[in-house]
Each structure stands twice: as C-alpha cells, then as structure tokens.
C-alpha cells in the first residue's frame, strides 16, 4: 500500500478509538478520557467567558491549549481529541520527511565529493555543471529502499498503540512533539540558509512554550549548527561565545517565539500564568503515584519543605547525562536525532514526576533512529518493548488498586518504580551500544 493509504488507515483507527472512548466513559469507572482533557476543556470554558483559563483549578498549561479546544464547547466535546489526533498523524508525516531529507543530504554530499575529484582530474564543463546542480538541489532521486525505510520508520509511530491511545484520550503532548519535529525538519533542510534556521528557532521556542522539556534540546540544536567538529571543551566554549550567522538566526528565532508568547500571556493573565504554566513545573510533586524513582520520597516528605540540596541532588544526575549526550551526539546533524531521543529518554526516566503521556516525548524521536540500530536482531527487538511494557504493567496493577480500590499499595508502587527505572536504564544502554551512524545510511 502507498503511504497515503497508511495515513488514511491510521486516521480511521484513531477515529474509532475516540468513539470507543466515549462508550467506555459511559459504561466504566475506569475512564478512557484523560482527566487533563477535562481540565483543559474547563479552562476553555473560562476563556469563552472572557476569563482566565487558570481560574480552573489544576490548569497548568499554556493558554494556547485552551484556545485550541474552544470548539469542544462550540461544536463537539471530542473536537480536541480529533485535533490532537491530527497532530499525531502530522508527527508520522514529519518523521518520513526528516528521514528522506537526511538520505538526500547524504546522497548529495557523497556525489559532490566524487564529482569534485573528477573535476580536479578532468576540467569537463559537464562535470562542473553537474556538481553545481547537486549543490543547489535537495530533490535528488533516492533509491526505493531508502524511501521504503523512511516510510517504515513513520509506521513505527502511526501504528504505535500507546501513542494512539494517548492522543485519542485527549492528551496534548503530541502538539509539542510535532513542534519539536518541525524545528528539527527545518534545522536539517539541505539549503542551510539563515532563514530556515530562524524558522527552526521559532518552532523550538513555541515547543518550549507548550512544554518545558524541549529546552533540554537547545544546546544540541545550537551545536549541530556549527561548521566544525568540537574536540575539546574549549571548542564548545568558543562556539558559544563566537556564534556563526546560522546559530544567531536559530537563537534569535527561539527568543522571539518564546518572548512573544510569554509576554502576551503575561499581559493577559499576569503572574498566575507564569507560575501555573512555568514555575509550577519546576517544583511540582506528585505524592499520589507516578512512575518516577523519586515518587515515594515525595510521598514521605510531602509535609516537609524541600531543601535546595535535595533539589540539586534530584536534578544533577539527569543534567550531567544530558550534557554528556549533547556533546557526544548533538554536534553533528547526522547524529542529532539520536541525541535528542537519548536526551528526552533521560529527562523522562530521571524526572521527579513521570506519567504515561511523557513517553511520547522520546517515542516521537525514536523512529528517526531505527535505521541506525545495528545488530539489534529479532530477539533484542522483541525483548526491549516486552520488558518495557511488562515493567509498566507491574506498576499499573498496584496503582490501580490504590486509585480505584483504596488499598495501601504505596510500597509496591515504589518497588515497581525502581524496576521501571532500571529497565529504562538498561534499554537506553542497549540502544546506545547498538547505535551506528553508518549502518543502513550509506547511499549506494
């Protein structure tokens, strides 16, 4: 089947899940619709009354999300779910576009090097003309197997049951994920103009406005825009203090988008907007239950003030790992996608609060890396997702008993949080050890 037919099928599946969710909500105590969807809809109700969405208790998102789901109140209660599902489909399309662009870049660079050698040996006008055509074109024909690989990678997202369920439950994280991928798409475009880097910055700034986590990608985006390999820490410092024109355009675009949205909503809603949508997430606790390794610590210390030392010790491990992964994979455009995936994986795994919707942060980037996993084999390819889902299932059972049966299962949830944490660490180690930039990437 063609890629368009797969898009239609995956869209139909999401539509079915949305209507199935309405049935489950009407029949079961376990609601299909995400509680956050109801919070955002209530926030939209306040906006419709010319009020602040933050009047709704626990509304801690950008006001743009409330504006996006206004049709929930004007047209249909499930409009937001359809909108989020469209962003979900867009992610699949962007995955294909980004990979095709990467293959074209590699093909163009290889042909350019070959033609440069031929031109040196033979001052043929045709060779010189052909070299110039390649340098100025990003639409060079690709071998079918690479187009197929790009489409198969997109299917890893389009047919992922977890991501489909998260979007159709009414979670808006797919919006920020699509903005991250749009930023990556423009950053990696073959033209490499200052304008495209400015646009990439705009999308990166918007993604940070929607969700704070893409701020962890900023340094990797910045380093990938430099024109030389950074071998020492001094080189990184020099790159930061002496940016090139593309880096300036990227930073400027990011600042413009982030400053404009923040200033606008601060003018409309004041300090409450800053605290609820930004500052709150820096001090957030979830003392009920969540996947995080730190959940039980938060539960036991819920009546105490968190010290600065505890905050530092909580965030220091992920900060060190993010910096290491950024330097290792973030300074080359060929490895940038895997670097972003690894950074997002670390941010989720080590975060003080981890919920299911956070998984889309790295799952949306994983298909971009599938083509480079060497020697994974069938056993590992099956073992990794099975272990990941089983470790989640072991957590979900005591969480269900706590939430719906009122059983005291806090210690069991904590034990399963430890199991889930080390499962994630093992998975990331396996993926890093099997990652090879040259594998399935060389253009014939």
PDB file of C-alpha atoms in Angstrom, residues 33-42 61 69 72 76-82 84 169-171:
ATOM      1  CA  UNK A  33     -10.688  10.154  28.534  1.00  0.00           C
ATOM      2  CA  UNK A  34      -7.652  11.720  30.194  1.00  0.00           C
ATOM      3  CA  UNK A  35      -8.530  13.811  33.247  1.00  0.00           C
ATOM      4  CA  UNK A  36      -6.292  16.554  31.817  1.00  0.00           C
ATOM      5  CA  UNK A  37      -8.610  16.778  28.808  1.00  0.00           C
ATOM      6  CA  UNK A  38     -11.466  17.739  31.101  1.00  0.00           C
ATOM      7  CA  UNK A  39      -9.225  20.273  32.858  1.00  0.00           C
ATOM      8  CA  UNK A  40      -8.247  21.889  29.545  1.00  0.00           C
ATOM      9  CA  UNK A  41     -11.894  21.938  28.417  1.00  0.00           C
ATOM     10  CA  UNK A  42     -12.879  23.652  31.667  1.00  0.00           C
ATOM     11  CA  UNK A  61      -0.671  24.527  30.593  1.00  0.00           C
ATOM     12  CA  UNK A  69     -10.055  23.206  22.312  1.00  0.00           C
ATOM     13  CA  UNK A  72     -15.173  21.433  22.449  1.00  0.00           C
ATOM     14  CA  UNK A  76     -18.477  18.840  19.844  1.00  0.00           C
ATOM     15  CA  UNK A  77     -16.970  17.686  23.179  1.00  0.00           C
ATOM     16  CA  UNK A  78     -14.478  15.443  21.351  1.00  0.00           C
ATOM     17  CA  UNK A  79     -13.186  18.105  18.958  1.00  0.00           C
ATOM     18  CA  UNK A  80      -9.922  18.410  20.899  1.00  0.00           C
ATOM     19  CA  UNK A  81      -9.306  14.682  20.589  1.00  0.00           C
ATOM     20  CA  UNK A  82      -9.659  14.921  16.804  1.00  0.00           C
ATOM     21  CA  UNK A  84      -4.682  16.114  18.860  1.00  0.00           C
ATOM     22  CA  UNK A 169      -7.606  10.095  25.242  1.00  0.00           C
ATOM     23  CA  UNK A 170      -7.245  13.842  24.803  1.00  0.00           C
ATOM     24  CA  UNK A 171      -3.638  14.481  25.779  1.00  0.00           C
TER      25      UNK A 171
END
